Coordinates of C-alpha atoms and ligand atoms in Angstrom, one line a residue:
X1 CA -13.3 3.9 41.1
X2 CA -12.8 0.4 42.3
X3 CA -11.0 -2.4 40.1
X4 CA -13.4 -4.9 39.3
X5 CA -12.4 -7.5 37.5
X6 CA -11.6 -7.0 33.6
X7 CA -13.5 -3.1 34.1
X8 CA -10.5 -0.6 34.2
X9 CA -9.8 1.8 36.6
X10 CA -10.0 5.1 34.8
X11 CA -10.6 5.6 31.1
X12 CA -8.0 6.5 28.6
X13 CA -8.8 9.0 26.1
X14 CA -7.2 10.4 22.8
X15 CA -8.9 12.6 20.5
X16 CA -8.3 13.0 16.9
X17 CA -6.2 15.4 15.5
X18 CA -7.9 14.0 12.0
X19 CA -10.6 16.8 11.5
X20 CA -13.4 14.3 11.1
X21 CA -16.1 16.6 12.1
X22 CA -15.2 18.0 9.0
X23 CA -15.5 14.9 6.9
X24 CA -19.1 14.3 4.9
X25 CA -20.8 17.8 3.9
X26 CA -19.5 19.5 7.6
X27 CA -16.2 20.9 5.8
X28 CA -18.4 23.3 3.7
X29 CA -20.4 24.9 7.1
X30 CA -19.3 28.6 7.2
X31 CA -17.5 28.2 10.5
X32 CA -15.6 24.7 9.9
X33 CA -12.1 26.9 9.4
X34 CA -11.2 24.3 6.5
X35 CA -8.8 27.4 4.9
X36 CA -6.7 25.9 8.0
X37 CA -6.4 22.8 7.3
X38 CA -3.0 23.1 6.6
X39 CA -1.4 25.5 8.8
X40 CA -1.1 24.8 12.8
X41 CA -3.1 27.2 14.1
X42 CA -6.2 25.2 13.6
X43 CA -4.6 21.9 15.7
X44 CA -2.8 23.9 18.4
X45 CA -6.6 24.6 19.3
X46 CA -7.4 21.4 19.2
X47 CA -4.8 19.8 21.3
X48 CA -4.7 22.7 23.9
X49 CA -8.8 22.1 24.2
X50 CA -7.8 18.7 24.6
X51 CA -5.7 19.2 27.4
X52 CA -7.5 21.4 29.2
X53 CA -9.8 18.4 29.1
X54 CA -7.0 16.1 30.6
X55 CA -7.1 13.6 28.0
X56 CA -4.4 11.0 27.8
X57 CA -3.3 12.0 24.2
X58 CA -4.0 13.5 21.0
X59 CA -4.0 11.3 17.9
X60 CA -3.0 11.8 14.1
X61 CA -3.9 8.8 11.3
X62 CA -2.1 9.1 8.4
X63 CA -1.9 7.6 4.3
X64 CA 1.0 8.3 1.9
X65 CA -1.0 8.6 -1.1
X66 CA -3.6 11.0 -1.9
X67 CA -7.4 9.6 -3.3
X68 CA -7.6 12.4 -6.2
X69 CA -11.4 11.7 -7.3
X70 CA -12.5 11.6 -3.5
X71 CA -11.4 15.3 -3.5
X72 CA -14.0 16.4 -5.6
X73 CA -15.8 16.4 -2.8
X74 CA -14.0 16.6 0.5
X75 CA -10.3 17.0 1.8
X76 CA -10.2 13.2 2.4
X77 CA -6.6 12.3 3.8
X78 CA -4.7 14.6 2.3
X79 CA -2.6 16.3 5.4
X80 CA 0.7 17.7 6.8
X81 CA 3.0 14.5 7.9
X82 CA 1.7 13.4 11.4
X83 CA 4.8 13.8 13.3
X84 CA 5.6 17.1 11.7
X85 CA 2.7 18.4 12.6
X86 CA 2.9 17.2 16.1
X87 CA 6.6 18.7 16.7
X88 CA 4.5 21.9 16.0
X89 CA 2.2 20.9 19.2
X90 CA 4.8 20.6 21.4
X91 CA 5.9 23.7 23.0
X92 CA 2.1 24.4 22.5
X93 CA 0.9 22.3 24.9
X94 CA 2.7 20.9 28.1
X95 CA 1.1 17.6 29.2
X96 CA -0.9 15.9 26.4
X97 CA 0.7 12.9 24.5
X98 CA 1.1 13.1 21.0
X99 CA 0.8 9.9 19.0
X100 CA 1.6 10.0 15.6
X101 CA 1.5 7.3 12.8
X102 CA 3.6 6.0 10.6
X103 CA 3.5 2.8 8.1
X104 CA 6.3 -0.3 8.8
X105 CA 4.9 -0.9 5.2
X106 CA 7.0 1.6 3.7
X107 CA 9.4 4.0 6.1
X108 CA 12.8 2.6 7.3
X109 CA 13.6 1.5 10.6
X110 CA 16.3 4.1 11.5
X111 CA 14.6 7.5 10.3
X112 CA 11.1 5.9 11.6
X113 CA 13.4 5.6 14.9
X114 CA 14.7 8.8 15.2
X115 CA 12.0 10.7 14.0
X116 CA 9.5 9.5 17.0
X117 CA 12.4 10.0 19.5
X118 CA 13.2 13.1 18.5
X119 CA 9.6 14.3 19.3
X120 CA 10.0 12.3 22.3
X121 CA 12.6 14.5 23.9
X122 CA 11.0 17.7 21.7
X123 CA 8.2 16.8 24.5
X124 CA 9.6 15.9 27.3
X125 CA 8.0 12.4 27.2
X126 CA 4.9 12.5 25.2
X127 CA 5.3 10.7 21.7
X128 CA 4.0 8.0 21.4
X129 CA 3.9 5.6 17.7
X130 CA 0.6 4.1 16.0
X131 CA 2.2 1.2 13.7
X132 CA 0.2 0.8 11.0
X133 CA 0.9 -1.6 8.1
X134 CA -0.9 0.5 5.1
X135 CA -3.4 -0.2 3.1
X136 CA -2.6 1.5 0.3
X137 CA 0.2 3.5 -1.5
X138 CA 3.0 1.0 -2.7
X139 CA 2.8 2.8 -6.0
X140 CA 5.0 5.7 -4.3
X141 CA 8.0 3.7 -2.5
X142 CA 8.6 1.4 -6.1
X143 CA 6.9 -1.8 -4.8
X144 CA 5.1 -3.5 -8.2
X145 CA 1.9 -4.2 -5.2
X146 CA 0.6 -4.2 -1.7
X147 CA 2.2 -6.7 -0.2
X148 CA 0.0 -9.5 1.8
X149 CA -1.3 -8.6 5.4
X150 CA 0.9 -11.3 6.0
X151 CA 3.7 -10.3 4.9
X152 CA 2.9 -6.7 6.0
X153 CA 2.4 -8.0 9.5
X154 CA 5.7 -10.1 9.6
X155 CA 7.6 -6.9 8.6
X156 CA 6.0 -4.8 11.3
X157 CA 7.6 -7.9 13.6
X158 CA 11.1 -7.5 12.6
X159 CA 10.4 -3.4 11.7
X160 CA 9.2 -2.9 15.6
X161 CA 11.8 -5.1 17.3
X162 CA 14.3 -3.6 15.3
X163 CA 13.2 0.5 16.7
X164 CA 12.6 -0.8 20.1
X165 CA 16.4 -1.9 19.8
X166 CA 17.7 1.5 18.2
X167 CA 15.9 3.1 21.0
X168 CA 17.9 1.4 23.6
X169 CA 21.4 1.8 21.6
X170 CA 22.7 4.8 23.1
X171 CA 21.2 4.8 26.3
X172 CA 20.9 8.6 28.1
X173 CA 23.6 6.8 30.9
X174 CA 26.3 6.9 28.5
X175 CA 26.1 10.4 28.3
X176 CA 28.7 11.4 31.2
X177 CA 28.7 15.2 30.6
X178 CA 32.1 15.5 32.7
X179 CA 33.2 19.1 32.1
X180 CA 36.3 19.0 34.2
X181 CA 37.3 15.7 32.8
X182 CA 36.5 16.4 28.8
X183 CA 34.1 13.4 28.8
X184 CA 30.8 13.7 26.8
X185 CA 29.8 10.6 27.2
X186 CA 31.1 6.2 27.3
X187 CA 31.7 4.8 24.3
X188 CA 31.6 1.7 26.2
X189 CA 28.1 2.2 27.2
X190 CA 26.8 2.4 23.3
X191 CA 25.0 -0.9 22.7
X192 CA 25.6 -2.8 19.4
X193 CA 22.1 -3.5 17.2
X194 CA 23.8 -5.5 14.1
X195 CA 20.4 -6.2 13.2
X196 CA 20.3 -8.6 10.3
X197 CA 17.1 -10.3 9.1
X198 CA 14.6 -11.0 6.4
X199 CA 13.8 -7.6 5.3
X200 CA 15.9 -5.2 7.0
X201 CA 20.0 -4.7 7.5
X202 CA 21.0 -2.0 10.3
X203 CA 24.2 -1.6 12.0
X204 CA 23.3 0.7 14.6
X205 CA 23.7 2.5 17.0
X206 CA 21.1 5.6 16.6
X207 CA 22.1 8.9 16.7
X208 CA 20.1 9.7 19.3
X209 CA 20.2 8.9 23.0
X210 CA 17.4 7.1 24.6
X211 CA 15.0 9.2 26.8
X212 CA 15.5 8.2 30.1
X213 CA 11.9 9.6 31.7
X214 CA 9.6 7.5 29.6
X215 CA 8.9 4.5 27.1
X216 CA 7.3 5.2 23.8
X217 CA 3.9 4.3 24.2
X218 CA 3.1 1.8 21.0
X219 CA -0.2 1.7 19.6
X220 CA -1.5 -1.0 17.2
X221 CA -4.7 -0.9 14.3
X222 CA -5.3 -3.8 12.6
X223 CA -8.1 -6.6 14.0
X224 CA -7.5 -9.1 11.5
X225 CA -5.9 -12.4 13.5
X226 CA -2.4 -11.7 12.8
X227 CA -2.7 -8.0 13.5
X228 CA -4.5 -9.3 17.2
X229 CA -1.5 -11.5 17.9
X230 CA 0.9 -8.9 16.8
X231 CA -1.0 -5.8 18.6
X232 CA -1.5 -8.6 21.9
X233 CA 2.6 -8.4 21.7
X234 CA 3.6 -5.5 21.5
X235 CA 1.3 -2.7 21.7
X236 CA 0.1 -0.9 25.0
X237 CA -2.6 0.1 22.9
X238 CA -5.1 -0.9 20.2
X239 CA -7.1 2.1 18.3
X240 CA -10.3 -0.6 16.6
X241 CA -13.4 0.1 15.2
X242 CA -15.6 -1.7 17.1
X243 CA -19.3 -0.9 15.6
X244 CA -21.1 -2.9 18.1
X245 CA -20.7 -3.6 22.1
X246 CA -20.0 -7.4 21.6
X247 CA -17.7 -6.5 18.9
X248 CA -15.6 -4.5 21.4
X249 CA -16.3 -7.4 24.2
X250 CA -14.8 -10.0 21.8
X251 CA -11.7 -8.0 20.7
X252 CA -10.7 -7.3 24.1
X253 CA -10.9 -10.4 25.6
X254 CA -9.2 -12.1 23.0
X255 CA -6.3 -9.5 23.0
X256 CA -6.1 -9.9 26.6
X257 CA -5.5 -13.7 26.3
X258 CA -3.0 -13.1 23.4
X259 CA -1.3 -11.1 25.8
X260 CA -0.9 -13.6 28.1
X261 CA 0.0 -15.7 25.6
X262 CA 2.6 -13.5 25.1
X263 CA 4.2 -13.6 28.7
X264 CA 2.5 -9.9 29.3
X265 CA 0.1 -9.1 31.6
X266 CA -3.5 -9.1 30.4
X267 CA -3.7 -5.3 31.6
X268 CA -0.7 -4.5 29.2
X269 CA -2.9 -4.2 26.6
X270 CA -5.9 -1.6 26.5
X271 CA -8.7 -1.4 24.1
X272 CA -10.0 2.0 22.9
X273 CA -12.3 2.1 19.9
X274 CA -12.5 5.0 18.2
X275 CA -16.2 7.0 19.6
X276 CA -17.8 8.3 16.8
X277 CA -19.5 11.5 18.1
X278 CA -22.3 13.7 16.6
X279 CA -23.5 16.0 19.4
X280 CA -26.4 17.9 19.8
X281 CA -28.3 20.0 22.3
X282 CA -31.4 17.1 21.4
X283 CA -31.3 13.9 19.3
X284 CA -33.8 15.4 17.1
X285 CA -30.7 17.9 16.7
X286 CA -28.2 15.5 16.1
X287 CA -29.8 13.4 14.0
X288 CA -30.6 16.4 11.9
X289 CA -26.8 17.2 12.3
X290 CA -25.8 13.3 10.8
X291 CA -28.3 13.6 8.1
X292 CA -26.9 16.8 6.5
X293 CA -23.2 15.4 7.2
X294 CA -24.2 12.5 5.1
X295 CA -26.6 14.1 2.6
X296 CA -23.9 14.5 0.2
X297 CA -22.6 10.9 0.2
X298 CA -23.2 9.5 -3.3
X299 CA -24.7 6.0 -3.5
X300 CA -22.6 4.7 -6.0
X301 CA -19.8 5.2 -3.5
X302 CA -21.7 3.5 -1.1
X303 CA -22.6 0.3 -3.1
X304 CA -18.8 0.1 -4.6
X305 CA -17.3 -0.1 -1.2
X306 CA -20.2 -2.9 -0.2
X307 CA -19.2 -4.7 -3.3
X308 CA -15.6 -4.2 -3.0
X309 CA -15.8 -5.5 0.8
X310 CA -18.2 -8.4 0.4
X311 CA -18.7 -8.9 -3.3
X312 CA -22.2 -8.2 -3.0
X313 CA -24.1 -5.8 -6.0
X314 CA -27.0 -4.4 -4.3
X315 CA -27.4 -1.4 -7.1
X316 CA -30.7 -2.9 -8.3
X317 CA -31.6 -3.4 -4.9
X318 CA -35.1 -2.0 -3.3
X319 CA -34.7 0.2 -0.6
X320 CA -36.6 -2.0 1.8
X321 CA -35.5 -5.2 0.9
X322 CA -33.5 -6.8 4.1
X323 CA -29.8 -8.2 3.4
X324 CA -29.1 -11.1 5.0
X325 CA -26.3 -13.9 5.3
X326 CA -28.3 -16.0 2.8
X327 CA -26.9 -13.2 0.3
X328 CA -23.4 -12.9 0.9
X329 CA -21.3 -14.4 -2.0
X330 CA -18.1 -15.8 -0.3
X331 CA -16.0 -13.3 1.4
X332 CA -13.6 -11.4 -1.4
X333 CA -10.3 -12.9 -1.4
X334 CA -8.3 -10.0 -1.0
X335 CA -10.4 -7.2 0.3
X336 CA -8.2 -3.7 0.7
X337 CA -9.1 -4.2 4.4
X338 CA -10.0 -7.3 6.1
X339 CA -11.2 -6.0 9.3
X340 CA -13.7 -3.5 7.8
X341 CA -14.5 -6.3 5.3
X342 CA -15.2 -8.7 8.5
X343 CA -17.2 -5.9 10.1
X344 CA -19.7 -5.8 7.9
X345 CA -20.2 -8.9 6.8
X346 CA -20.5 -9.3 11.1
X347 CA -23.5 -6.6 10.7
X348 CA -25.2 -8.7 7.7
X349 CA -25.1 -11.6 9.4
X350 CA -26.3 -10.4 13.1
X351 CA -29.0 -7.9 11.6
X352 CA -30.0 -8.3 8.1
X353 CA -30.5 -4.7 7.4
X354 CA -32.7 -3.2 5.3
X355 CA -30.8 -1.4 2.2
X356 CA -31.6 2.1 3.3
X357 CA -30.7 1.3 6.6
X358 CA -26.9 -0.6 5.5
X359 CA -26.7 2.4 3.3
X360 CA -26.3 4.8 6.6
X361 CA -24.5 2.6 8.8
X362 CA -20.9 3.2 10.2
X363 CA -19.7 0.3 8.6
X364 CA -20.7 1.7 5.3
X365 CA -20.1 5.1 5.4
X366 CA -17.5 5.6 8.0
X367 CA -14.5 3.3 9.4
X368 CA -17.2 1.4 11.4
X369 CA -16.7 2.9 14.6
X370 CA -18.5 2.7 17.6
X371 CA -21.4 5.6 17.0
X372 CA -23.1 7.8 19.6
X373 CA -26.1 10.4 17.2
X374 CA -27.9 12.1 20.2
X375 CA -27.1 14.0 22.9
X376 CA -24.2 14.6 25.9
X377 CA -26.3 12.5 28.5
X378 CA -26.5 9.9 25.5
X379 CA -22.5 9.7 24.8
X380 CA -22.5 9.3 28.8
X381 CA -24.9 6.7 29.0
X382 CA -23.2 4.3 26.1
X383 CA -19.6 5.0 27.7
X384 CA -20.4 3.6 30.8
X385 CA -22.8 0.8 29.2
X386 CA -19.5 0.0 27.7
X387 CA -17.8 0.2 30.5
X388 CA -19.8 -1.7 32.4
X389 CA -19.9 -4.4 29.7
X390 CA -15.7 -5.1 29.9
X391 CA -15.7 -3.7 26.4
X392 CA -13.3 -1.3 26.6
X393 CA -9.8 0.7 28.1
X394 CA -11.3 3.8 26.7
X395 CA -12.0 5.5 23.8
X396 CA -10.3 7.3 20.8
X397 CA -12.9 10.6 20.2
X398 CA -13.6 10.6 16.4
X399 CA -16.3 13.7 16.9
X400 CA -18.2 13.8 13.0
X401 CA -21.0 16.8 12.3
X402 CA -19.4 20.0 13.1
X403 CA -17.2 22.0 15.2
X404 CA -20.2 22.7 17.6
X405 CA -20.4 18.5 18.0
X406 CA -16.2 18.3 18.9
X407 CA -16.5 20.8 21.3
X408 CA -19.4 18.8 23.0
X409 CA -17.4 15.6 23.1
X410 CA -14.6 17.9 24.8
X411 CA -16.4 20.3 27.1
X412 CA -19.4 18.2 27.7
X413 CA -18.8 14.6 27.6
X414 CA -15.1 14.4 28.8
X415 CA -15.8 16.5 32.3
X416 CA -19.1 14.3 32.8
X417 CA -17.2 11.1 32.7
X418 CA -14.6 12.7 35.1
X419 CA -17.7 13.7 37.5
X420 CA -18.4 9.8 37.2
X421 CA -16.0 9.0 38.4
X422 CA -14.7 7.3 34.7
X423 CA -12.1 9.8 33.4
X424 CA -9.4 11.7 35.5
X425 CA -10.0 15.5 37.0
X426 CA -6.4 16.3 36.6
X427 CA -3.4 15.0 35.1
X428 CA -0.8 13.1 37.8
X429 CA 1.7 12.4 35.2
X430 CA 3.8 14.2 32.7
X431 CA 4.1 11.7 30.6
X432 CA 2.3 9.8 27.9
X433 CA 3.6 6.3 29.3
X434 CA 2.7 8.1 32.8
X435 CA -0.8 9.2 31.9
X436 CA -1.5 5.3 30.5
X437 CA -0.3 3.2 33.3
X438 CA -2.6 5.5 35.7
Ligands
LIG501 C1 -9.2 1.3 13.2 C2 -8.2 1.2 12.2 C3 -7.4 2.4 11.9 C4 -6.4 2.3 10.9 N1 -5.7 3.4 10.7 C5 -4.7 3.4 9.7 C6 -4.0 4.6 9.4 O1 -4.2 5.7 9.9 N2 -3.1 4.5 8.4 C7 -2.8 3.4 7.7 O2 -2.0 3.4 6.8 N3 -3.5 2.3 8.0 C8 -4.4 2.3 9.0 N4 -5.1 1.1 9.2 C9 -4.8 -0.2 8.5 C10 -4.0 -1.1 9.3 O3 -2.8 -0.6 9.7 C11 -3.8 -2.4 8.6 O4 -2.9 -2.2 7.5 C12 -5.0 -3.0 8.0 O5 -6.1 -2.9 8.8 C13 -4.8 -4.5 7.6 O6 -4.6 -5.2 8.7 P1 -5.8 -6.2 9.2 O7 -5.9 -7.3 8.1 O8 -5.4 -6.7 10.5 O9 -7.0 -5.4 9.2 C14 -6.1 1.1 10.2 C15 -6.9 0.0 10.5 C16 -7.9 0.0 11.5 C17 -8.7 -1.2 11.7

């Protein structure tokens, strides 16, 4: 495909290891394979379908605290540790990066570093690190609260220069492997980190030498304006939800001049939004297939994350009646997540939805991400609107509905972008760095 201007040159695409076409009602369809939730059987499949559809990377979220009322009804976050899980992967599956996540909020530098570089040469090259800064959870590392996105975000500074720097202590050249001579490696060679600042002391070196092959990949989700400047300087990649096309258009511009502003090169930092996907044979099918996911969904769950993101009681609400901008209290001061609170306060204000119509929306009931409900030639059409649009690097496959609607986005969508000309046909690197600087 040619390069025009901000459009990329092929797509990037990860797909979730998070089973969200199990989330809603879909977890209790008889062929869902819940049971496996926690073994590895059920994600090798995953990521080896993945592969076999040449996507850049599979992708893990993660929390560290578990929501013990919201598993009453569904499995929620609770999950096997993300890089754990993704060691597992890797003598399953040969190409495929593997990005796992972990919090800056609340791990330590060092065992953050090693862990990810560990499955970095466990892979030959294909970790990669989401850096999150939490939203929730300081109850279980001894912190009296969650500290402010602020502060959250200047710790991820320090917490990410600080790895980047253990990473590069004992570089894979100071290994001399000089049998005849008795000399593992240069002492010489092992580079100092004496980090000391605000919130974190390390001598250094790691224990662990660099991997010469590849860099870490760094991916980055937060969309408030101090996570944009921090993602813009730092991260190769930015997982968002992006509900709406202009949404997407305005996020990637603006992290493409942060970039700059950065002394990177606009390019340096790609945009995929995570694609919500419920797949049918017909959109009569997939709508059917939505509805049921969301059947189960109680209201009241609904109307306390509406409040708790805008302030806004609609309980005694009709149906029908529109919500507009005129009815938005000021924004909550501290809302558990800005960017989804900005989202759909963004959705108020641009449509002024009906209730039962806010009440089904992804900004509501999902992590508002981008949503295609219909069919393959649907998902096709809205990727390359998107495309078309400069909205987007790619996309991060959230599939929701069922297993039938994840195979779809694999085995129907992924090989009809690549027949457009969007997506690769095969894989030219062996790499995850290698697979995103195609
Ligand atoms: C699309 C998206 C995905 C996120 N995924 C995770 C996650 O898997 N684990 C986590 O602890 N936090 C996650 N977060 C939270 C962010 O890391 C961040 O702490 C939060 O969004 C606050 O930053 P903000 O004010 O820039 O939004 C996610 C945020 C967004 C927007």
């Amino acid at each position: 495909m040619t390069h025009h201007g901000t459009q990329p040159r092929t797509l990037h695409i990860g797909m979730s290891l998070a089973p969200t076409w199990l989330g809603g009602d879909a977890w209790r369809r008889p062929d869902s394979g819940v049971e496996g939730l926690f073994g590895t059987d059920f994600y090798v499949d995953v990521a080896r379908r993945s592969e076999a559809a040449k996507l850049d990377f599979v992708f893990r979220p993660d929390t560290l605290f578990l929501n013990t009322p919201a598993l009453e009804s569904g499995f929620g976050f609770a999950s096997l540790d993300p890089t754990v899980l993704l060691a597992a992967l890797a003598r399953e599956t040969s190409r495929i990066g593997l990005l796992s996540t972990v919090s800056t909020t609340f791990f330590p530098p060092y065992v953050l570093a090693r862990q990810i570089l560990s499955l970095h040469w466990i892979t030959n090259g294909r970790a990669g690190w989401n850096i999150v800064t939490a939203l929730e959870g300081h109850e279980n590392f001894g912190l009296p609260a969650m500290p402010s996105p602020e502060e959250r975000y200047e710790r991820a500074a320090e917490f990410t220069e600080l790895v980047r720097h253990l990473w590069e202590s004992f570089p894979e050249e100071a290994l001399a492997l000089d049998r005849e001579g008795g000399r593992y490696a240069d002492p010489a060679r092992i580079r100092p980190v004496d980090h000391r600042g605000r919130h974190f002391s390390v001598k250094g070196p790691l224990n662990l030498p660099s991997f010469g092959g590849a860099p870490i990949p760094l991916v980055q989700a937060g969309a408030s304006a101090v996570g944009r400047d921090f993602a813009a300087s730092v991260a190769d990649a930015v997982f968002a939800s992006t509900p709406d096309r202009d949404a997407a258009v305005d996020l990637r511009r603006d992290l493409r001049r942060l970039a700059e502003g950065h002394g990177r090169s606009a390019d340096a930092v790609r945009l995929l939004p995570g694609l919500s996907l419920y797949l049918a044979g017909s959109r009569a099918e997939a709508r059917e297939l939505f509805a049921e996911t969301h059947a189960g969904t109680q209201r009241a769950r609904k109307l306390a994350s509406i409040r708790e993101m805008t302030g806004l009681d609609l309980s005694d609400w009709p149906e029908d009646r529109p919500v507009t901008a005129a009815d938005l209290p000021p924004p909550p001061e501290r809302p558990r997540s800005r960017t989804h609170a900005g989202l759909l306060r963004r959705l108020i204000e641009r449509e002024g939805p009906a209730l039962a119509d806010l009440l089904q929306r992804p900004e509501v009931i999902g992590s508002a991400h981008w949503q295609v409900i219909g069919t393959v030639d649907d998902a096709v059409a809205a990727v390359r609107d998107w495309v078309e649009a400069g909205a987007i690097d790619g996309f991060i496959a959230v599939p929701g509905g069922s297993v039938g609607s994840m195979r779809l986005a694999l085995e129907g969508l992924v090989p009809r972008l690549a027949e457009a000309g969007l997506f690769r046909r095969d894989y030219t690197a062996t790499t995850f760095a290698g697979h995103l600087r195609e």
